Amino acid sequence: MNPSTSDISGPSGPNRRTLLRYGSVAGLGALASAAPFLRPEGAAAAAVGGPEPTAPELKLTKFRDSLRIPPVLRPREHGDHDELTVRMRTADVTVHSQMPAVRMWTYEGVFPGPTIRTVSGRPLRIVWENRLTGNMPVEAVDFGSATGRSPDPLTNYPGTSGTQVVPGVADLAPWAAVHLHGMLTGGGNDGWMENLIGPGEVQLSAYPNKQAATTLWYHDHTHHVSRFSVYAGLAGMFLSRNEEEDALGLPDGARDVPLILCDRNFGVDGSGNPTGRLVHKVEMIGPRRLMRAHAAPYTLVNGVVWPYLEVRPRWYRFRIVNAANSRIYRLMLLADGRPVPGALRVIGTDQGLIDKPLAVEGALNLSPGERADVLVDFGAFRGRALKLVNTLEGLTPGASDKLEDLLEPDVMQFRVADRRPSDRFSLPKTLSPTFERLSRHDVPHDAVSRWVVVVGPGSGNVPELWEMEEVEATGLTFPAGGVVQVRDAGGTVRTLRRTAMSYEDGAAFTAARGGVEIWNYLNLAASPHPMHIHLSHFQVLSRESYDITGFDRATRGSAKPVAFEAALPLEAHELGEKDVIRVGTAGRIAPNATLGELVTVAVRFPVVGRGVHHCHMLEHEQHMMRPLVVSPAGHSGAGGHAGAGGHAGAGGHAHMGH
């Protein structure tokens, strides 16, 4: 199986479905090295905008380089399925024209990796081939003070001055495990993080591809070190299309633009100029050396630092992926320094199109691993420059905040050509007629209910993920370690006892294929956590705030029940089918916060096998990950034997989503 052709833009016209399946044979290497920055096909000459300075310590000029569009890979038809080979390669990648190329681990020599485009419903087999060379191309360092947080942490700046080396990272060999994030495939093809392949070896994965047209992404999932391997460059986008989507006539070709967001840091030379050496830098707080969420000062979009994109005064479609290790992006579009309300219109979520377009009136909050499919109409902005910025709750959009690692808030610039709008596209009233938005009444009354509680750092000085079981309170003394009481909106008090915490602990949650379960994520920690469930997809039923003053942090149990405070609205990108959900505020982190969050989701399990559920902050994967098993319905009770602990049995069944 050979890689097919690399195209700069997607096909359009009556033969789209055929073109999506086929491509003439061509190598990616020549395309990747031909030009570091490629102008999207059909882009108009810009009349406005231009480079801008940033903070002096960051050295690089903003909006100097154009947005790079990743090359496209299309699989070849082979009988009843499609086939593709994707090679992992070590490569030097240009991320900004004012700094040397960056040594990275990549897919097919480019960062991000090629966009894989497929037709939904066509089974796909991919050979992931490891041709990586050398050791981990990332210098890992940390810093900190025994007296607490710095008001201007070193994570705001490039270089390693004032830090110490994290041992063992520089010598990591190029092992890999590829996870096609969001693909509903069995456990044997999911990229199990301990089934590693070394250089010269291949991972063979079969993907049913039986899901809605959607935006997925693929990335490395190597156990214990994914925070470094993904940071090194092992990430790319996966798109599928179907007839339902094609019938909408959405912006296509050069107006269907992937935006893969991440942040990176680099080493510096004697003059403070970035050298192109990747630096993973984190702050360790206080005498316990508690790790802050990773943050870096340079924002990359499609592998380019602070790029610009030339657009025409027409509608555009943007597939946005948050591929950062830990940073939450609160995105706003600014014109003349002011937010444009409703400029971003969400048409799809992690797992496909929603029923109707939804305008984003505030910020579009994407936590690591989340995706949003949005439309933007540039028709009212001819001859003007706009900015996409990252902001914080309570902060003036476009302003910086050193304390929260937001020295440079700009993400990218759009330069709208000064020409008469000529767009026949109009926003559809209906997007996916097959999508159904769930309510609690749609979930079977006998559906299994799970509880997952997120708490702050414990004896291991890292945040913890607790799997819980509901028990009777009789005979218990409060507070008790690992026991949490919850008073819901109706006044009912539930007593939850921890059953597992570390990856190696005991029996796993075991669900039934085709079943529907309710998962309750309760966050008792200061930080938000994006929760991801493999082998499944889900809809968010509710988000609620809870008074968590009853949780005793010393004993790590409830002195009194944590109690319902208020129902919170769901955001536009949370109203469709998903596989990642943020649990906790997307605003500023308050270490002594009195409010936590309960997010409830209805989960469907269409495939079988052994997978995991975990926090998608990559720095948390090692200690906030638990196994998950999905079995064929009825298998656990066959022969009269009870299943493993936490088994769901047959579970409830319901029609969900697409």
XYZ file of C-alpha atoms in Angstrom:
658
model
C 0.000 0.000 0.000
C 1.466 3.315 -1.077
C 0.586 6.875 -0.137
C -1.542 8.595 -2.708
C -1.221 12.091 -4.039
C -0.864 15.240 -1.940
C -3.170 18.061 -2.929
C -3.225 21.572 -1.539
C -6.997 21.887 -1.623
C -9.929 19.510 -1.532
C -11.780 18.589 -4.732
C -14.958 20.233 -5.884
C -17.461 19.605 -8.632
C -19.614 16.633 -9.658
C -16.858 14.009 -9.307
C -16.043 14.791 -5.688
C -16.777 11.306 -4.345
C -14.563 9.689 -6.956
C -11.767 12.161 -6.351
C -11.957 11.599 -2.613
C -11.159 7.925 -3.137
C -8.394 8.166 -5.669
C -5.212 10.077 -6.274
C -2.340 9.696 -8.668
C 0.841 8.353 -7.081
C 3.197 11.062 -5.829
C 5.597 11.400 -2.955
C 5.093 13.820 -0.088
C 8.733 14.584 0.468
C 9.167 16.802 -2.576
C 6.034 18.765 -1.743
C 7.011 19.271 1.887
C 10.466 20.578 1.040
C 9.549 22.593 -2.036
C 8.341 25.653 -0.115
C 8.088 26.177 3.625
C 5.024 28.412 3.309
C 2.386 27.692 0.684
C -0.417 30.056 -0.319
C -3.822 28.332 -0.442
C -5.152 27.884 -3.952
C -7.439 30.725 -4.977
C -6.255 33.163 -2.305
C -6.580 36.764 -3.351
C -3.847 39.381 -3.225
C -4.065 41.070 0.153
C -4.742 44.793 0.328
C -4.516 45.206 4.109
C -2.835 43.830 7.157
C 0.810 43.044 7.521
C 3.515 41.946 9.932
C 3.403 43.216 13.508
C 5.885 43.171 16.387
C 5.327 41.085 19.480
C 6.926 41.118 22.948
C 10.653 41.931 22.591
C 11.695 38.718 24.347
C 9.923 36.584 21.737
C 11.956 38.096 18.868
C 9.781 36.749 16.029
C 7.498 38.989 13.961
C 3.788 38.186 13.913
C 1.898 37.667 10.654
C 5.080 37.517 8.599
C 4.433 34.040 7.142
C 1.358 32.742 5.382
C -0.691 29.896 6.742
C 0.563 26.558 5.493
C -2.083 24.099 4.319
C -1.053 20.505 5.119
C -0.796 18.217 2.094
C -3.668 15.802 1.552
C -3.507 12.014 1.487
C -6.313 10.055 -0.162
C -6.461 6.269 0.183
C -6.647 3.904 -2.783
C -9.610 1.651 -3.375
C -8.803 -2.032 -2.918
C -11.868 -4.207 -3.385
C -14.336 -3.623 -0.579
C -12.045 -1.305 1.374
C -9.539 1.509 0.975
C -5.829 1.366 1.803
C -3.160 3.844 2.764
C 0.398 3.887 4.078
C 1.594 6.710 6.322
C 5.255 6.914 7.277
C 6.715 8.512 10.380
C 9.904 10.406 9.572
C 12.392 12.637 11.346
C 12.480 15.957 9.491
C 13.570 19.579 9.767
C 10.436 21.743 9.593
C 10.288 25.503 9.013
C 7.850 27.104 11.462
C 8.878 30.765 11.022
C 11.026 32.497 8.428
C 13.077 34.298 11.102
C 14.353 31.151 12.803
C 16.147 27.958 11.756
C 14.193 24.847 10.864
C 13.051 22.711 13.789
C 14.062 19.064 14.101
C 10.811 17.117 14.603
C 9.255 13.675 14.532
C 6.574 13.847 11.855
C 4.155 11.951 9.684
C 5.469 12.012 6.109
C 8.028 14.732 6.842
C 5.537 17.543 7.538
C 4.050 19.135 10.641
C 1.197 18.799 11.125
C 1.009 15.499 9.285
C -0.902 15.211 6.012
C -4.666 15.607 6.151
C -6.181 12.202 5.417
C -9.407 12.623 3.424
C -11.840 9.731 3.117
C -15.413 8.883 2.183
C -17.534 7.952 5.180
C -18.749 4.363 4.958
C -15.682 3.039 3.148
C -13.661 0.744 5.465
C -10.074 1.907 5.670
C -6.840 0.074 6.410
C -3.757 2.112 7.246
C -0.191 0.922 7.537
C 1.527 3.242 10.009
C 5.220 2.748 9.278
C 7.890 3.854 11.740
C 10.902 5.333 9.941
C 11.879 7.677 12.757
C 15.554 8.179 13.542
C 17.460 9.645 16.454
C 16.346 10.213 20.018
C 13.525 12.459 21.218
C 14.066 15.886 19.580
C 12.731 17.725 22.626
C 14.669 19.274 25.503
C 12.539 18.824 28.635
C 13.158 21.228 31.522
C 11.366 22.515 34.598
C 11.738 25.338 37.096
C 10.073 26.560 40.237
C 10.249 28.177 43.622
C 9.534 26.779 47.065
C 7.602 29.959 47.874
C 4.913 29.496 45.206
C 3.928 30.674 41.750
C 5.844 33.279 39.829
C 3.824 36.332 38.669
C 5.758 36.204 35.395
C 6.761 32.549 34.919
C 9.617 31.501 32.649
C 7.061 29.640 30.502
C 6.293 33.034 28.932
C 9.728 33.125 27.324
C 11.961 31.003 25.084
C 15.163 29.331 26.237
C 16.192 27.244 29.228
C 17.810 29.835 31.471
C 16.835 29.314 35.115
C 15.630 25.745 34.535
C 16.891 22.233 35.169
C 16.836 19.265 32.805
C 14.143 16.631 33.275
C 16.110 13.363 33.342
C 15.533 10.553 30.868
C 13.759 12.463 28.095
C 16.734 13.214 25.831
C 17.546 9.508 25.527
C 14.042 8.342 24.554
C 14.156 6.139 21.454
C 11.573 6.556 18.656
C 8.893 4.103 19.724
C 5.378 4.952 18.555
C 1.691 4.022 18.807
C -0.790 5.834 16.542
C -4.266 6.666 17.840
C -6.836 7.881 15.298
C -8.671 10.028 17.808
C -12.444 9.797 17.458
C -12.511 6.855 15.042
C -15.004 4.263 16.264
C -12.865 1.173 15.863
C -12.250 -1.917 17.945
C -9.642 -2.017 20.682
C -7.208 -3.997 18.537
C -6.992 -1.134 16.030
C -7.257 1.814 18.399
C -3.536 2.391 18.943
C -3.167 0.777 22.353
C -0.435 2.802 24.001
C 1.590 -0.196 25.161
C 1.591 -1.955 21.750
C 4.532 0.045 20.488
C 6.355 -0.160 17.185
C 10.036 0.644 16.817
C 11.929 1.901 13.760
C 11.402 -0.436 10.809
C 8.174 -1.842 12.261
C 4.554 -1.158 11.274
C 1.212 -0.774 12.997
C -1.627 -2.254 10.950
C -4.974 -0.646 11.750
C -8.398 -1.348 10.269
C -10.946 1.443 10.654
C -14.646 0.742 9.929
C -15.179 4.428 9.065
C -18.900 3.881 9.698
C -19.654 7.249 11.222
C -20.859 10.644 10.197
C -18.780 12.948 8.036
C -16.513 14.549 10.572
C -13.179 16.047 11.641
C -10.917 13.673 13.557
C -7.189 13.800 14.220
C -4.417 11.286 14.662
C -1.554 11.497 17.126
C 0.964 9.450 19.020
C -0.306 7.690 22.144
C 2.864 6.113 23.516
C 2.318 5.313 27.178
C 4.075 7.612 29.669
C 5.717 9.838 27.023
C 2.924 11.128 24.741
C 3.439 14.630 26.185
C 6.849 14.599 24.514
C 6.119 12.578 21.352
C 3.111 14.702 20.335
C 5.064 17.845 21.220
C 7.794 16.541 18.899
C 5.340 16.716 15.978
C 3.365 13.470 15.768
C -0.116 14.837 14.985
C -2.313 15.336 11.911
C -5.928 15.758 10.767
C -8.393 13.192 9.380
C -11.502 14.271 7.448
C -14.404 12.202 6.129
C -17.262 13.320 3.914
C -20.609 11.854 2.879
C -23.533 12.652 0.607
C -25.487 14.382 3.380
C -22.678 16.894 3.849
C -22.033 17.306 0.114
C -25.678 18.236 -0.443
C -25.239 21.338 1.738
C -22.836 23.003 -0.670
C -20.580 24.145 2.176
C -17.452 26.186 1.343
C -15.034 23.811 -0.350
C -11.599 23.668 -1.892
C -9.458 26.614 -0.790
C -12.332 27.826 1.425
C -12.358 24.618 3.499
C -9.384 25.328 5.751
C -7.904 23.152 8.505
C -6.655 25.043 11.562
C -4.572 22.855 13.874
C -3.664 24.885 16.962
C -0.841 24.208 19.389
C 1.785 26.049 21.419
C 5.524 25.439 21.421
C 8.704 26.786 22.982
C 12.234 26.863 21.602
C 15.815 27.156 22.740
C 17.739 30.383 22.133
C 21.237 31.420 21.121
C 23.497 33.911 22.901
C 21.455 36.813 21.555
C 18.147 35.362 22.691
C 17.050 34.399 19.185
C 15.141 31.097 18.839
C 17.407 28.304 17.585
C 14.783 25.822 16.443
C 15.375 23.369 19.288
C 12.038 22.270 20.807
C 11.845 22.982 24.544
C 9.151 21.484 26.803
C 9.146 23.735 29.890
C 6.878 23.491 32.941
C 6.654 25.307 36.266
C 6.833 23.290 39.499
C 5.144 25.120 42.382
C 6.068 25.141 46.049
C 7.971 22.626 48.167
C 5.777 19.776 46.846
C 6.761 20.684 43.260
C 3.235 20.615 41.887
C 3.274 20.818 38.079
C 1.324 23.624 36.429
C -0.439 22.875 33.183
C 2.000 23.109 30.289
C 2.025 26.399 28.376
C 4.383 27.833 25.759
C 4.723 31.367 24.335
C 4.530 30.666 20.588
C 1.177 29.804 19.014
C 1.393 27.664 15.886
C -1.412 27.213 13.375
C -0.786 24.392 10.924
C 2.827 24.397 12.066
C 3.422 28.133 11.429
C 4.048 30.643 14.219
C 1.396 33.427 14.124
C 0.533 33.067 10.421
C -1.719 35.140 8.202
C -4.298 33.937 5.700
C -5.441 35.889 2.660
C -9.177 35.458 2.133
C -11.844 36.870 -0.120
C -15.020 38.555 1.191
C -16.900 35.240 1.152
C -17.908 32.417 3.477
C -15.123 30.120 4.694
C -15.184 26.839 6.574
C -12.598 26.215 9.304
C -11.972 22.802 10.887
C -10.363 23.716 14.205
C -8.439 21.175 16.285
C -6.886 21.958 19.640
C -3.719 19.846 19.402
C -1.957 21.580 22.299
C -0.606 19.552 25.174
C -2.633 21.333 27.862
C -3.621 24.854 26.790
C -7.307 25.697 26.486
C -7.991 28.093 23.608
C -10.717 30.693 24.188
C -10.978 31.995 20.639
C -12.485 35.288 19.503
C -12.416 37.085 16.147
C -11.505 40.771 16.433
C -12.028 43.569 13.932
C -10.321 46.882 14.736
C -9.493 45.445 18.142
C -13.100 44.678 19.059
C -14.856 41.283 19.176
C -17.261 40.475 16.360
C -20.280 38.834 18.061
C -21.590 35.809 16.214
C -18.737 35.802 13.692
C -18.045 32.136 14.357
C -20.950 29.848 13.511
C -20.585 26.300 14.732
C -21.852 23.668 12.296
C -20.123 20.591 13.708
C -18.538 19.133 16.821
C -16.037 16.335 17.534
C -18.122 13.685 15.786
C -19.874 15.469 12.941
C -22.484 18.004 11.874
C -25.170 19.264 14.226
C -28.777 19.971 13.259
C -28.485 23.732 12.660
C -25.808 26.460 12.707
C -25.202 28.056 16.103
C -23.571 31.464 16.541
C -20.832 31.875 19.145
C -21.592 35.102 20.986
C -18.623 34.959 23.358
C -15.511 32.828 23.077
C -15.172 29.453 21.408
C -13.631 27.379 24.210
C -11.663 24.383 22.951
C -9.767 22.178 25.385
C -7.042 19.778 24.217
C -8.416 17.141 21.840
C -11.672 18.991 21.075
C -12.661 19.993 17.550
C -15.095 22.543 16.160
C -16.339 22.935 12.585
C -17.148 26.617 12.042
C -18.222 28.950 9.256
C -17.132 32.592 8.973
C -18.527 35.165 6.541
C -15.846 37.699 5.584
C -18.283 39.525 3.283
C -18.681 42.475 5.640
C -14.931 42.961 6.088
C -13.635 43.643 2.587
C -10.349 45.509 2.627
C -9.825 44.939 6.353
C -7.612 42.808 8.568
C -9.022 40.681 11.370
C -7.349 38.744 14.158
C -8.141 35.452 15.789
C -7.037 35.794 19.408
C -6.803 33.635 22.499
C -8.231 35.269 25.597
C -9.172 34.602 29.207
C -12.418 35.074 31.074
C -12.517 38.604 32.495
C -9.672 39.803 30.283
C -10.121 42.354 27.501
C -9.904 40.300 24.277
C -6.531 40.909 22.678
C -4.830 41.839 25.963
C -1.971 39.865 27.475
C -1.689 38.284 30.914
C 1.758 37.128 32.019
C 0.497 35.415 35.174
C -1.646 33.064 33.053
C 1.038 32.415 30.393
C -0.636 34.657 27.826
C 2.188 37.024 26.918
C 1.103 37.005 23.248
C -2.668 36.514 22.758
C -2.730 36.693 18.944
C -3.256 33.421 17.090
C -3.399 34.468 13.431
C -4.417 37.262 11.053
C -6.974 37.243 8.247
C -6.416 39.675 5.355
C -9.662 40.251 3.486
C -9.228 41.303 -0.120
C -10.743 44.630 -1.147
C -13.038 43.361 -3.837
C -16.764 43.072 -4.308
C -18.307 40.087 -2.476
C -19.410 37.366 -4.896
C -20.708 34.469 -2.859
C -23.739 32.375 -3.757
C -23.524 30.423 -0.529
C -26.164 31.045 2.096
C -26.186 29.601 5.574
C -28.390 26.482 5.637
C -31.191 26.393 8.181
C -30.768 22.633 8.505
C -27.388 20.922 8.496
C -27.807 17.254 9.415
C -31.386 15.975 9.328
C -30.160 12.671 10.787
C -28.685 14.252 13.914
C -30.861 14.068 17.019
C -30.163 16.093 20.132
C -30.643 13.971 23.251
C -32.305 14.826 26.513
C -32.370 12.775 29.695
C -35.793 11.466 28.687
C -34.214 9.771 25.645
C -31.863 7.701 27.800
C -33.168 4.286 28.958
C -34.296 4.406 32.577
C -32.153 1.355 33.361
C -28.970 2.756 31.813
C -25.841 2.117 33.871
C -24.627 5.215 35.714
C -20.885 5.747 36.233
C -19.165 8.283 38.454
C -15.704 9.675 37.763
C -14.341 12.224 40.232
C -11.370 14.485 39.514
C -9.466 15.759 42.533
C -6.383 17.889 43.067
C -2.890 16.588 43.796
C -2.663 13.904 46.466
C 0.267 12.065 48.008
C 1.831 11.650 44.571
C 1.710 15.430 44.010
C -0.330 14.994 40.818
C -4.054 15.384 40.051
C -6.053 12.172 40.382
C -8.901 10.506 38.529
C -11.128 8.382 40.780
C -13.532 5.732 39.550
C -16.385 5.474 42.042
C -19.206 3.152 43.062
C -22.395 4.161 44.820
C -22.708 2.717 48.354
C -24.919 3.071 51.418
C -23.813 5.697 53.903
C -24.803 3.504 56.856
C -21.849 2.854 59.147
C -19.539 5.358 57.450
C -17.803 8.142 59.332
C -17.149 11.404 57.480
C -14.777 12.603 56.231
C -13.258 9.380 54.971
C -10.543 9.176 52.354
C -11.892 8.311 48.913
C -15.556 8.782 49.918
C -17.528 11.651 48.363
C -21.134 12.568 49.027
C -23.080 14.486 46.390
C -26.382 16.360 46.887
C -28.054 16.851 43.487
C -30.535 19.482 42.304
C -33.450 17.474 43.712
C -31.876 17.156 47.155
C -30.976 13.467 46.817
C -27.678 12.582 48.508
C -25.489 9.860 46.988
C -22.485 8.345 48.684
C -19.629 7.436 46.341
C -16.633 5.317 47.255
C -13.416 5.156 45.262
C -12.776 1.790 43.591
C -9.767 2.634 41.411
C -7.365 5.485 40.831
C -4.110 4.469 39.158
C -3.793 2.845 35.753
C -2.785 -0.461 37.346
C -5.665 -0.642 39.845
C -7.956 -3.667 39.636
C -10.900 -4.279 37.342
C -11.882 -1.856 34.614
C -15.215 -0.291 33.752
C -16.796 -2.854 31.435
C -19.583 -1.754 29.091
C -21.778 -3.663 26.658
C -21.510 -3.093 22.924
C -24.577 -1.217 21.709
C -25.382 -0.072 25.222
C -25.934 3.445 26.516
C -24.477 4.592 29.817
C -24.595 7.784 31.875
C -21.168 9.046 32.932
C -21.052 11.711 35.630
C -17.799 13.691 35.724
C -17.400 15.610 38.977
C -14.458 18.032 39.186
C -13.368 18.916 42.729
C -10.040 20.400 41.567
C -8.974 23.951 40.751
C -8.061 23.177 37.143
C -10.316 22.141 34.251
C -9.727 18.724 32.707
C -10.707 17.566 29.181
C -12.031 14.012 29.520
C -11.770 11.592 26.582
C -13.397 8.165 26.251
C -12.034 5.718 23.670
C -14.244 3.192 21.782
C -17.262 5.476 22.108
C -18.921 8.778 21.459
C -21.350 10.724 23.586
C -23.645 13.685 23.973
C -23.441 16.152 26.830
C -26.666 16.217 28.830
C -25.834 18.917 31.377
C -23.210 21.084 33.000
C -23.796 22.170 36.611
C -21.864 24.090 39.248
C -21.416 22.518 42.695
C -20.419 23.947 46.051
C -17.329 21.894 46.901
C -16.483 23.438 50.264
C -17.680 20.183 51.825
C -14.738 18.290 50.340
C -11.920 18.014 52.852
C -8.637 18.283 50.952
C -6.613 16.913 53.861
C -8.523 13.650 54.318
C -9.552 13.652 50.630
C -13.155 12.908 51.372
C -16.430 14.703 52.099
C -16.954 16.336 55.476
C -20.384 17.286 54.157
C -21.961 16.668 50.731
C -20.780 18.701 47.784
C -23.987 20.390 46.719
C -25.726 21.542 43.544
C -25.555 25.286 42.977
C -26.855 26.047 39.491
C -27.396 24.695 36.017
C -24.907 26.096 33.514
C -25.464 26.579 29.781
C -23.834 24.285 27.263
C -21.760 25.948 24.589
C -22.482 25.651 20.864
C -19.687 23.147 20.228
C -20.913 21.000 23.136
C -24.343 20.325 21.625
C -23.361 17.604 19.143
C -21.748 14.181 19.213
C -18.434 14.354 21.054
C -15.527 12.323 22.359
C -13.856 14.973 24.567
C -15.557 17.211 27.112
C -14.066 19.876 29.349
C -14.959 19.419 33.018
C -14.325 22.628 34.914
C -14.271 26.309 34.066
C -12.586 27.532 30.904
C -11.790 30.834 32.602
C -9.066 31.730 35.057
C -7.879 29.036 37.435
C -8.667 29.817 41.082
C -6.621 27.585 43.416
C -9.048 28.141 46.327
C -12.233 27.973 44.277
C -15.390 26.977 46.135
C -17.280 25.871 43.040
C -16.679 22.686 41.087
C -18.483 21.277 38.077
C -20.544 18.202 37.315
C -20.777 17.318 33.633
C -23.108 14.473 32.679
C -22.834 12.681 29.340
C -24.758 9.881 27.636
C -22.223 7.457 26.149
C -22.739 4.936 23.335
C -20.377 2.004 22.727
C -20.602 0.790 19.090
C -17.349 -1.242 19.046
C -15.668 -3.835 21.259
C -12.243 -4.260 22.789
C -9.944 -2.892 25.431
C -9.404 0.864 25.468
C -8.954 3.641 27.990
C -10.610 6.770 29.342
C -8.422 9.627 30.479
C -7.717 13.309 30.805
C -6.491 14.695 27.473
C -4.046 17.126 29.044
C -1.005 15.192 27.860
C 0.943 15.987 31.022
C -1.873 14.224 32.926
C -2.256 11.098 30.782
C 0.253 9.125 32.808
C -1.640 9.453 36.100
C -5.208 10.284 34.979
C -5.883 7.245 32.792
C -7.886 4.101 33.403
C -8.610 0.996 31.271
C -12.022 0.540 29.675
C -13.438 -2.682 28.218
C -16.380 -2.994 25.816
C -17.725 -6.539 25.361
C -20.426 -8.030 23.131
C -23.760 -7.873 24.921
C -24.457 -11.102 26.798
C -20.877 -12.337 26.927
C -20.366 -11.534 30.600
C -23.235 -13.736 31.759
C -22.659 -16.638 29.378
C -22.254 -19.941 31.226
C -23.511 -18.482 34.481
C -20.267 -16.701 35.406
C -20.282 -13.155 36.661
C -18.313 -10.580 34.719
C -15.416 -8.515 35.921
C -15.908 -5.825 38.519
C -17.786 -2.799 37.290
C -19.538 -4.710 34.494
C -22.521 -3.060 32.902
C -24.265 -6.190 31.687
C -26.409 -5.659 28.627
C -26.965 -2.008 29.435
C -29.661 0.253 28.080
C -30.173 0.715 24.356
C -31.295 3.855 22.611
C -30.911 5.575 19.272
C -28.372 8.371 19.639
C -27.183 11.007 17.230
C -26.503 10.237 13.602
